[in-house]
Short mmCIF file of C-alpha atoms in Angstrom, two decimals:
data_model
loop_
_atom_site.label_atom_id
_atom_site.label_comp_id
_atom_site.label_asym_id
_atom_site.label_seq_id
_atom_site.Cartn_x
_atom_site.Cartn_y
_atom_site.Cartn_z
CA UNK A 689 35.01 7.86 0.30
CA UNK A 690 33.95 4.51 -0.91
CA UNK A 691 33.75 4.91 -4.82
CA UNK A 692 30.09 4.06 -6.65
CA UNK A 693 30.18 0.45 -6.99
CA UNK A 694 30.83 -0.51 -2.93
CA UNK A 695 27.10 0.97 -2.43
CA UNK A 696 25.46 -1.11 -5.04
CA UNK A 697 23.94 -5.00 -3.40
CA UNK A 698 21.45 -7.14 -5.07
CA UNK A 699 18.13 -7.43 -2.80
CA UNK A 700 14.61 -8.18 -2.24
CA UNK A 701 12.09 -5.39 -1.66
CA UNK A 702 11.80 -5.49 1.99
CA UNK A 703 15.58 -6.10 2.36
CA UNK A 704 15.53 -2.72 0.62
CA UNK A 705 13.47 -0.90 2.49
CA UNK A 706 15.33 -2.12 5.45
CA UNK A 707 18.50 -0.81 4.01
CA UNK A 708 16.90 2.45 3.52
CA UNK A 709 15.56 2.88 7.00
CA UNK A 710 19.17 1.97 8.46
CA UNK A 711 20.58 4.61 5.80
CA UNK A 712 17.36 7.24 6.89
CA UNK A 713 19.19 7.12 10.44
CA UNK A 714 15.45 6.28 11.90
CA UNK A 715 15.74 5.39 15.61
CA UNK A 716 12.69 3.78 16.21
CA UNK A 717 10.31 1.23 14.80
CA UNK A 718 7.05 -0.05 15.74
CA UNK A 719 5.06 -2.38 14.45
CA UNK A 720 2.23 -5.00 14.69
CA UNK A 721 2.28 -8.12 13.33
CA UNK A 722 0.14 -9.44 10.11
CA UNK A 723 0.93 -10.63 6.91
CA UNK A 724 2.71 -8.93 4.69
CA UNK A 725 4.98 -6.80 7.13
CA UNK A 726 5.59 -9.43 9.44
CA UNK A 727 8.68 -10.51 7.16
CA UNK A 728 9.85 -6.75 7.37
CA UNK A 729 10.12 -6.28 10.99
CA UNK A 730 11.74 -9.66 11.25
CA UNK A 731 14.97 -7.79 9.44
CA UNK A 732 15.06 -5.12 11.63
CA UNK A 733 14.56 -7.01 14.61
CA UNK A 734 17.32 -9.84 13.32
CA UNK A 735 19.92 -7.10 12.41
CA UNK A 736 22.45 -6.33 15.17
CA UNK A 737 22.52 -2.76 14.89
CA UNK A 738 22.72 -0.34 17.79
CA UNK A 739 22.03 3.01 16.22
CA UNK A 740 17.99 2.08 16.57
CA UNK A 741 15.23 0.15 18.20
CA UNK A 742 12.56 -2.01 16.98
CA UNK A 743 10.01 -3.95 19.10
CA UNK A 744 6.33 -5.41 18.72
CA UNK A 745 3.54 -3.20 20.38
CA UNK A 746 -0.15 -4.16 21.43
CA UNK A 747 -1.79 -2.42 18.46
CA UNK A 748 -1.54 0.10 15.51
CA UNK A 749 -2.95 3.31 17.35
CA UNK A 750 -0.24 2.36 19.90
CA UNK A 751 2.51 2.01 17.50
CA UNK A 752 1.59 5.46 15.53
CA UNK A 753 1.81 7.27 18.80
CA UNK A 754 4.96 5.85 20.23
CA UNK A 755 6.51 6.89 16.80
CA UNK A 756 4.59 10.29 17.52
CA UNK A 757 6.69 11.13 20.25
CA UNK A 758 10.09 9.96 19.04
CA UNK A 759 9.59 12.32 15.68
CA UNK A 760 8.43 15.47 18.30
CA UNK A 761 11.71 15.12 20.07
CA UNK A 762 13.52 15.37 17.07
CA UNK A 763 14.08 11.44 15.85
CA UNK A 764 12.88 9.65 12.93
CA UNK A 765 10.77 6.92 13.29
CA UNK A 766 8.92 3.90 11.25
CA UNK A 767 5.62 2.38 11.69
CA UNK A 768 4.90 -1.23 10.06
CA UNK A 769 1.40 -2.22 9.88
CA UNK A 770 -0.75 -4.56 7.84
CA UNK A 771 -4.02 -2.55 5.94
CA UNK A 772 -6.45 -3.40 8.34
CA UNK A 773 -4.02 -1.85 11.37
CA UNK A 774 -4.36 1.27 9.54
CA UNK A 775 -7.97 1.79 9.88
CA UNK A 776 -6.77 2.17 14.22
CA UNK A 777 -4.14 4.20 13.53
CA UNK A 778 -5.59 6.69 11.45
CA UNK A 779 -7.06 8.92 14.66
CA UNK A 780 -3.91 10.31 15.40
CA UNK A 781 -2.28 10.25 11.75
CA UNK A 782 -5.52 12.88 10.77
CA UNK A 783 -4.63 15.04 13.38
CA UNK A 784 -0.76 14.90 13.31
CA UNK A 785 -0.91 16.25 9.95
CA UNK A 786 -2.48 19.48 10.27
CA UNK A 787 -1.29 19.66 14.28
CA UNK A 788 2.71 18.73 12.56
CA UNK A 789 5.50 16.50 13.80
CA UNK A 790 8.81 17.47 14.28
CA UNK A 791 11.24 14.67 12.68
CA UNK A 792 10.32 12.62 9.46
CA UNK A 793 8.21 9.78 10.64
CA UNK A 794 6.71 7.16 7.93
CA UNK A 795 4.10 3.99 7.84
CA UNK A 796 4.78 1.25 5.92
CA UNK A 797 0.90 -0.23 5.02
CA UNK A 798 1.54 -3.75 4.28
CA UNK A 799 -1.35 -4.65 1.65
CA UNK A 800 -2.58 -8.16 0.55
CA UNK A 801 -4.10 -8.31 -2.96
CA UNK A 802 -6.18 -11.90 -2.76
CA UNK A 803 -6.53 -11.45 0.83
CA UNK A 804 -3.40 -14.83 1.18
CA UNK A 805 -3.35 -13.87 4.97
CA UNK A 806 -6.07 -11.23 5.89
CA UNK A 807 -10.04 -10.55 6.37
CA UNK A 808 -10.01 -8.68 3.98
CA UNK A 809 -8.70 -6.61 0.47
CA UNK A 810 -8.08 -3.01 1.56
CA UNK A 811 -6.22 -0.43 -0.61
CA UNK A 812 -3.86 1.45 2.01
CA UNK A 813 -3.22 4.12 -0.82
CA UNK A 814 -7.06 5.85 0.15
CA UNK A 815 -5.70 6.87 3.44
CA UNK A 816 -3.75 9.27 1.47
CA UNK A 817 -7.06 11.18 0.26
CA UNK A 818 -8.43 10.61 3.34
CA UNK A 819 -5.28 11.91 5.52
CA UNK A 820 -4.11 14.04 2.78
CA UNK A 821 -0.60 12.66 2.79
CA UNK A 822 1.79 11.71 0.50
CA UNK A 823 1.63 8.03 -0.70
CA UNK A 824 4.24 6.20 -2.17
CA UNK A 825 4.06 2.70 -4.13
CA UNK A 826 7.27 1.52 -5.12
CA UNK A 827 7.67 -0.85 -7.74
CA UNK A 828 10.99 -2.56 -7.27
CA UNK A 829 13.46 -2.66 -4.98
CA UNK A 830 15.17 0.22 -6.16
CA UNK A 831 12.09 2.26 -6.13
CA UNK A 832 11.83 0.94 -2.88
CA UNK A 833 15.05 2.18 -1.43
CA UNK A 834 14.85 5.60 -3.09
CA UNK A 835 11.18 6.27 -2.07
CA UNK A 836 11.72 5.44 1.02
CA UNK A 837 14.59 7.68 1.59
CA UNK A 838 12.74 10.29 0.12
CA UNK A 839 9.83 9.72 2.22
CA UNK A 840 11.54 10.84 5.61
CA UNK A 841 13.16 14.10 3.55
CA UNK A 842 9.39 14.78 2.58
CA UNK A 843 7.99 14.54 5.97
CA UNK A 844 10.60 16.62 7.40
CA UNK A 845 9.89 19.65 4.74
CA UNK A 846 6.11 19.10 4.47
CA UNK A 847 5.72 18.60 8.98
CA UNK A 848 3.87 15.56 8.07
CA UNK A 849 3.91 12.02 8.14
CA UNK A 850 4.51 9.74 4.93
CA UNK A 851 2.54 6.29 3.81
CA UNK A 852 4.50 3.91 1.71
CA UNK A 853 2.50 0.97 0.34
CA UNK A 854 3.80 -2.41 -0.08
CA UNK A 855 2.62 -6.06 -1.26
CA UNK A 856 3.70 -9.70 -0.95
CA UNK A 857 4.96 -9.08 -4.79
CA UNK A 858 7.48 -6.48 -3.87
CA UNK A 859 9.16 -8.84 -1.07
CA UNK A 860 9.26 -11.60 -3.78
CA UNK A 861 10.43 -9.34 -6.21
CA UNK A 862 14.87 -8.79 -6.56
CA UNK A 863 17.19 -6.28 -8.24
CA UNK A 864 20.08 -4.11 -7.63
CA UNK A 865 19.82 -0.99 -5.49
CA UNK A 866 22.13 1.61 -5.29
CA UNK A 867 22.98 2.60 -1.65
CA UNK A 868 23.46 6.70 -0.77
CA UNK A 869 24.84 8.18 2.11
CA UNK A 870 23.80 7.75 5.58
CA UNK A 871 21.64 10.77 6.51
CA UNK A 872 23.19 13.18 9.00
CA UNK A 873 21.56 14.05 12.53
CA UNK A 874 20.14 16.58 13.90
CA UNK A 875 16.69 16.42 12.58
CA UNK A 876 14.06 18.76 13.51
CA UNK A 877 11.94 19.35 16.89
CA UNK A 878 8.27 19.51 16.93
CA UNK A 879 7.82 23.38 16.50
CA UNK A 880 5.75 24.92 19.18
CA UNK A 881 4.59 27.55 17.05
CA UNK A 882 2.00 26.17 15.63
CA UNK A 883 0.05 26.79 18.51
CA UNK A 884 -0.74 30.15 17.51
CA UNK A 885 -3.19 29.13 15.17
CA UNK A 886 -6.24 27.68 16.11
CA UNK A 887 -7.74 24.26 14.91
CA UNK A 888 -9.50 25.75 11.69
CA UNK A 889 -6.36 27.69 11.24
CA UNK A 890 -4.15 24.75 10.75
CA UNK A 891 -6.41 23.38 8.56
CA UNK A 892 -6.37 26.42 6.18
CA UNK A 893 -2.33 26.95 6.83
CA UNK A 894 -2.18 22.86 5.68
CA UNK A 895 -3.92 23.78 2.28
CA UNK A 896 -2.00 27.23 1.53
CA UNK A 897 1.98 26.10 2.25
CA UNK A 898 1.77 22.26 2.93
CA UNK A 899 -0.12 20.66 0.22
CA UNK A 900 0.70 22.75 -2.57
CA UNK A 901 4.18 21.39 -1.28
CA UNK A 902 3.34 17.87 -2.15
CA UNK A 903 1.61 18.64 -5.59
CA UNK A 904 4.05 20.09 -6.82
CA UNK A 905 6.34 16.94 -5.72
CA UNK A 906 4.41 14.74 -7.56
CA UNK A 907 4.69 16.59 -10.32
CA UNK A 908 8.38 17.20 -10.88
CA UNK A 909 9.66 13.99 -9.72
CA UNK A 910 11.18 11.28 -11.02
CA UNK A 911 9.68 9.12 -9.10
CA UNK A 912 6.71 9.14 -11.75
CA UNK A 913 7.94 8.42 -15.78
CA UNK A 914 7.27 7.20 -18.76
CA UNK A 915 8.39 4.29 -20.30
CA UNK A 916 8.57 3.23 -23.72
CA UNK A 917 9.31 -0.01 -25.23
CA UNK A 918 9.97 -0.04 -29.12
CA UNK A 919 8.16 1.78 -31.67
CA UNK A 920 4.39 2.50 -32.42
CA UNK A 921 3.71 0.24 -35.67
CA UNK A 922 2.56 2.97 -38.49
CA UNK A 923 -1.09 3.19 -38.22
CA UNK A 924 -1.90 1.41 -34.76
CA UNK A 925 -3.80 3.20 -32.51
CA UNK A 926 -1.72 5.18 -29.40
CA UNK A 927 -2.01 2.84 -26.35
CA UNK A 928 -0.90 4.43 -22.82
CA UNK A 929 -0.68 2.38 -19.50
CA UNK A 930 -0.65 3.97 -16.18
CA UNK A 931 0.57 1.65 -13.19
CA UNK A 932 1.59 1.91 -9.65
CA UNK A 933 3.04 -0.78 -7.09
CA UNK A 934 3.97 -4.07 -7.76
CA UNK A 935 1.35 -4.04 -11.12
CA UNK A 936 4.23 -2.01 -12.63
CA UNK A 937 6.72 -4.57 -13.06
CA UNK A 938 4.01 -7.08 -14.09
CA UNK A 939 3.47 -4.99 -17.10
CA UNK A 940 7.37 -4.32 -17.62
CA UNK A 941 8.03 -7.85 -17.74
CA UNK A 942 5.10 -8.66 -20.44
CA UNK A 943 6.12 -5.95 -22.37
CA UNK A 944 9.37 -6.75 -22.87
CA UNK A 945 9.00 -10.48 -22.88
CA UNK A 946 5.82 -10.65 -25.11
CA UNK A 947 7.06 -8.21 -27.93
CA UNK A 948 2.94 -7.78 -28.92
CA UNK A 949 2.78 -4.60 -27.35
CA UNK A 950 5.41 -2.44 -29.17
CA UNK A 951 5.07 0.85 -28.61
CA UNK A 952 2.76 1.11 -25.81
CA UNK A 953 3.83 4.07 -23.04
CA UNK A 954 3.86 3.24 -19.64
CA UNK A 955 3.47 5.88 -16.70
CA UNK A 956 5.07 4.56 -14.20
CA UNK A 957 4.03 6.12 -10.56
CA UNK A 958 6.25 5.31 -7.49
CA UNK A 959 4.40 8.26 -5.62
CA UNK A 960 0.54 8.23 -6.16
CA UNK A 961 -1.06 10.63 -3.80
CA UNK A 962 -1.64 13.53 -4.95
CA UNK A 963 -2.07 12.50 -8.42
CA UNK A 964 0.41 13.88 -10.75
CA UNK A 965 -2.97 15.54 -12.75
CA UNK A 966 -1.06 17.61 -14.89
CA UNK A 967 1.31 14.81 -15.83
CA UNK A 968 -1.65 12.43 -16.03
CA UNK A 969 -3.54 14.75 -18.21
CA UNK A 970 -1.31 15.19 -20.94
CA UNK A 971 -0.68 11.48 -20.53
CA UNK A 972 -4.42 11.03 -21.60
CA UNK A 973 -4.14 13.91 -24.62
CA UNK A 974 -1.08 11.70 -26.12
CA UNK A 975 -3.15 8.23 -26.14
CA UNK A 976 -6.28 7.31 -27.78
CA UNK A 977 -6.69 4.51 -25.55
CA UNK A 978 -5.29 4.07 -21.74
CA UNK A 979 -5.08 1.41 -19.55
CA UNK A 980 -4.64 1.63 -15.44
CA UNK A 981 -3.40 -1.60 -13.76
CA UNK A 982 -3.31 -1.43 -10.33
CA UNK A 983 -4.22 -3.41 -7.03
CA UNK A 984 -6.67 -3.41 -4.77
CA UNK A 985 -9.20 -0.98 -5.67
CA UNK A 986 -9.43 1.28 -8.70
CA UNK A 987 -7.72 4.42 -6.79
CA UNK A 988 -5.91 5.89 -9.58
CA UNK A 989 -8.70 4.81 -12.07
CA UNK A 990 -11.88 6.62 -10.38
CA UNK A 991 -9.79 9.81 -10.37
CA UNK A 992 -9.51 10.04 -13.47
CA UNK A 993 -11.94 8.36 -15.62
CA UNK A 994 -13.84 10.90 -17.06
CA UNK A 995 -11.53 11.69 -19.13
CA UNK A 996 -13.62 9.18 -21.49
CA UNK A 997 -10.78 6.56 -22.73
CA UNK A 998 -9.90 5.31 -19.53
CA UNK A 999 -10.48 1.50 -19.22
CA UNK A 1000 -9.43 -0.99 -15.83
CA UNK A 1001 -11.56 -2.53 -13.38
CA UNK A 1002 -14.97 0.00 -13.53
CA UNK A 1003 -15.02 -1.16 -17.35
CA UNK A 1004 -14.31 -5.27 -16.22
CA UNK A 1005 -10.64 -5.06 -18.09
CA UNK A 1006 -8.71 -5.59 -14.70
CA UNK A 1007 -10.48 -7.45 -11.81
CA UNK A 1008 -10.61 -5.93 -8.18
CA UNK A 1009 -7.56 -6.91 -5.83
CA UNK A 1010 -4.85 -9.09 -7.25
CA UNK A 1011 -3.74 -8.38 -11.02
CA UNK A 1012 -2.04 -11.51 -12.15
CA UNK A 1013 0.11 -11.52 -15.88
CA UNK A 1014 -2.84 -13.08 -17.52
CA UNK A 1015 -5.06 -10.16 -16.18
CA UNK A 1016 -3.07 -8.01 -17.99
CA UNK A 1017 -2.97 -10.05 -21.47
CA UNK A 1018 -6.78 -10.17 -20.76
CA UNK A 1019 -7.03 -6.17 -20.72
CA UNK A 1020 -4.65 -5.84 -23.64
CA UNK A 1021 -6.57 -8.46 -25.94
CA UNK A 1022 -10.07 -6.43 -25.03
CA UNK A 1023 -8.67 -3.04 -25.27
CA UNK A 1024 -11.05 -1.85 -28.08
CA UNK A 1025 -14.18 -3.08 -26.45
CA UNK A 1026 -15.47 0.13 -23.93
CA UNK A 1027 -17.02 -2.73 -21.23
CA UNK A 1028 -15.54 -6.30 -20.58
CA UNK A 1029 -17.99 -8.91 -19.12
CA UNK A 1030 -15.70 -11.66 -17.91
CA UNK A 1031 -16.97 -14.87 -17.94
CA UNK A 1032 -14.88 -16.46 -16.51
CA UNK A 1033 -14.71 -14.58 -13.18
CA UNK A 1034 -16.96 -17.61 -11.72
CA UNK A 1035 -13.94 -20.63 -12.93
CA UNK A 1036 -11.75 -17.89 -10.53
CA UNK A 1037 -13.88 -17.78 -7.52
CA UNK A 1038 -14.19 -21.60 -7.57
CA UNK A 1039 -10.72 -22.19 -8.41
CA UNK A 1040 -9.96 -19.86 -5.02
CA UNK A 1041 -12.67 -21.74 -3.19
CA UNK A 1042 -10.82 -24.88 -3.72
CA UNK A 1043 -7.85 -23.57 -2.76
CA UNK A 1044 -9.15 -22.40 0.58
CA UNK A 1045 -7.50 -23.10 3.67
CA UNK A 1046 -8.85 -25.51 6.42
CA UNK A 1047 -8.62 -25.48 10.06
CA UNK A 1048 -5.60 -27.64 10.61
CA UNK A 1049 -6.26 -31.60 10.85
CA UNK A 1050 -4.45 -31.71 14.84
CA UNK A 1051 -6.10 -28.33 15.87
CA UNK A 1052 -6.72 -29.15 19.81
CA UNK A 1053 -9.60 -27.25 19.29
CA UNK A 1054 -11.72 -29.27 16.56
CA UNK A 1055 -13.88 -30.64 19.35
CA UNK A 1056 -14.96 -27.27 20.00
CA UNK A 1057 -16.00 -26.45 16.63
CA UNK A 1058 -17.78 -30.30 15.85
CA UNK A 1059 -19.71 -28.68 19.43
CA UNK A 1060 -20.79 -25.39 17.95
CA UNK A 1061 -22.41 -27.01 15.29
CA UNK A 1062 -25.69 -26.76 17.11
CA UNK A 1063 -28.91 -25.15 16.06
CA UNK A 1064 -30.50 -22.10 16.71
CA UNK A 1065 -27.71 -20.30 18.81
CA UNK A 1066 -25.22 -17.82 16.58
CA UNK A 1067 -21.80 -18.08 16.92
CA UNK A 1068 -19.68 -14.75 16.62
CA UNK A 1069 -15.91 -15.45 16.01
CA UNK A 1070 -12.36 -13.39 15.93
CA UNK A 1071 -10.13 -12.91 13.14
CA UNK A 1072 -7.99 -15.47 13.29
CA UNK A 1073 -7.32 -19.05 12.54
CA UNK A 1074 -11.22 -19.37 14.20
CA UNK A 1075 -12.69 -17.94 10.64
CA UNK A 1076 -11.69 -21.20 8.87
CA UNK A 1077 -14.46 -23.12 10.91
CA UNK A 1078 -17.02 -20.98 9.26
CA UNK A 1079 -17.34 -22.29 6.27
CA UNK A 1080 -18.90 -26.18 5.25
CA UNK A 1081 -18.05 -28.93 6.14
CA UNK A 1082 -17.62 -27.78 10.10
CA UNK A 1083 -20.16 -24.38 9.89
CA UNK A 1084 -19.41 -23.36 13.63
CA UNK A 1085 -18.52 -19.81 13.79
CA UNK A 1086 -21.21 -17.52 11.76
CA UNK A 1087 -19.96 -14.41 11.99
CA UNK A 1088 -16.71 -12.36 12.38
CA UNK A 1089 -15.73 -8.82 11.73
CA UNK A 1090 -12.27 -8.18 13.35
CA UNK A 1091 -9.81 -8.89 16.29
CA UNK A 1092 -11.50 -8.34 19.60
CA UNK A 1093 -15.08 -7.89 17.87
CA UNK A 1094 -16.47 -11.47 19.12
CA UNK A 1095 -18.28 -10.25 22.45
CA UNK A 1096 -19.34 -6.89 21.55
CA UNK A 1097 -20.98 -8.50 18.35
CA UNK A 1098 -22.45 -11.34 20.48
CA UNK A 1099 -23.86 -9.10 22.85
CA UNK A 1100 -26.23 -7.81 19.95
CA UNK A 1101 -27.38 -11.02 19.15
CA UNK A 1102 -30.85 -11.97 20.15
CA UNK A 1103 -31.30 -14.72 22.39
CA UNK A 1104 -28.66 -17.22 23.14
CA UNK A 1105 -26.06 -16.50 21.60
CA UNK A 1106 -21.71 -18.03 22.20
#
């Protein structure tokens, strides 16, 4: 036995996740490419390891269903897919989780706070509600590793698959990481008895054994803690932050560096759905004033808000999508005031305007695009490099929704139409 120290290696994120997927003895993983998880599956397809497979498929229902079949027939599988590929695959993750899987099977959700490489800001963490699945959020690359690991134990007790969010910030992001043993095979077969219950039956049997299961996970682990840095100053008011993701290091790092914010607590959660609500709630009880920092969308924030001295993005602390470190000095300085108007929310949108990319200057198809500059006729476009002609100074493509949309969203245009 190798002792403590041969496990530990310094790493990015997604170099830890990829450790933790060799470690989870997964045999399969599928993915689709998009920005950020593009990076990941460039690991696991680089790494010359025979004990699994990894390959590109055509799309993200595709990929969810291959993986489908490897976990019924007892393997454990991983799914990488950017936020938008999880709005196709979540057909068949709704109904694997109250039909069950057999091994542990988890999707990575590749988010992109300020939309660097996407159509759009999506929080991946709603498919949680909306799937009723566990969600984690790791903040580091440690939490990475460990989540991760404990993802495919989770899906294996609970029958269910397992999300795991990431961001760009958590592949940019290093630290050490503490390696544990390789899991051990066999793991289980898709149980056939589940048959015996009908389609409302599963649903029920989901809400009286399985997600009682995963409350009471998010409760009790340690995934989810508080932090405290220093002492409260004798009279200042009681000032709580709750975090998840990347957003948790950002305030780590200003609250050590700064020193302003002695004795502020931090709740730290590396597994966000279900909300820890008892943890949360006397969380809330302990601090006159609390703080959530998170990106995209305020998903821990709306949940629990009426509580009364919650503040984030709803009260214009934090703004929507990417939380920068001078986001967070902004919500600290105007933690007294109840609502935030921030002026200068209009210097950042033209600041991102200007930094807005351009169809590339020896793009063999500029010609095309000076052409569709002509009156009259709409122009309906594909995600893609394409959207980057839509805006001044070329104005040819008007309209674009996703990948593949371009003729069914012509053919509902009136009239001429390209």
């Amino acid at each position: 036995m190798k002792d403590e120290a041969a496990y530990e290696t310094v790493c990015n994120g997604f170099e830890a996740l990829c450790f933790a997927a060799l470690d989870s003895d997964v045999a399969l993983i599928t993915g689709v490419p998009g920005y950020p998880v593009t990076s990941l599956m460039e690991l696991f397809l680089k790494t010359n390891d025979p004990t699994y497979s990894a390959s590109w498929l055509t799309n993200e229902k595709v990929a969810l269903e291959v993986a489908l079949g490897v976990s019924v027939s007892g393997r454990r599988a991983l799914v990488l897919v950017k936020h938008v590929g999880m709005n196709l695959l979540s057909d068949p993750l709704i109904t694997s989780v109250t039909h069950t899987i057999g091994a542990g099977l988890v999707i990575i959700a590749g988010d992109d706070p300020g939309a660097k490489g996407s159509q759009n800001e999506q929080d991946s963490r709603w498919y949680g509600r909306i799937a009723e699945v566990a969600v984690f959020d790791p903040s580091s690359p440690e939490a990475a590793y460990r989540t991760l690991r404990r993802a495919y134990e989770l899906s294996e007790e609970s029958r269910v698959p397992v999300i795991l969010r990431v961001t760009a910030g958590l592949e940019k992001s290093k630290g050490k990481i503490r390696r544990l043993p390789v899991s051990s095979a066999p793991h289980p077969e898709f149980d056939r008895s589940i048959w015996k219950l009908r389609m409302t039956e599963k649903h029920q049997h989901f809400h009286s054994k399985v997600y009682p299961m995963l409350e009471e996970e998010v409760e009790t682990t340690d995934f989810n803690e508080i932090r405290k840095e220093g002492e409260l100053i004798k009279g200042a008011e009681r000032i709580g932050v709750i975090s998840s993701g990347f957003a948790s290091a950002l305030v780590e790092d200003i609250v050590k560096k700064s020193g302003k914010h002695q004795g502020i607590s931090h709740l730290v959660l590396n597994l966000v759905n279900p909300l820890p609500m008892k943890k949360i709630g006397a969380f809330l009880k302990d601090n006159q004033k609390v703080l959530v920092i998170e990106e995209s969308e305020p998903f821990i924030e709306e949940q629990i808000r009426i509580a009364g001295n919650v503040c984030g993005k709803k009260t214009g602390h934090l703004p929507y999508g990417e939380i920068t470190p001078e986001d967070i000095e902004f919500a600290f300085e105007h933690i007294e005031e109840e609502k935030v108007s921030r002026l200068a929310d209009s210097g950042f949108i033209e600041s991102r305007k200007k930094g807005r990319a351009a169809i590339c200057e020896d793009c063999p198809y500029l010609p095309l695009y000076y052409f569709l500059r002509i009156t009259d006729i709409r122009v309906a476009g594909d995600m893609g490099c394409s959207v980057r002609s839509a805006p001044e100074p070329l104005a040819a493509v008007d309209i674009s929704f996703a990948l593949g949309s371009a003729i069914s969203v012509a053919c509902g245009f009136e009239k001429k139409k390209v």
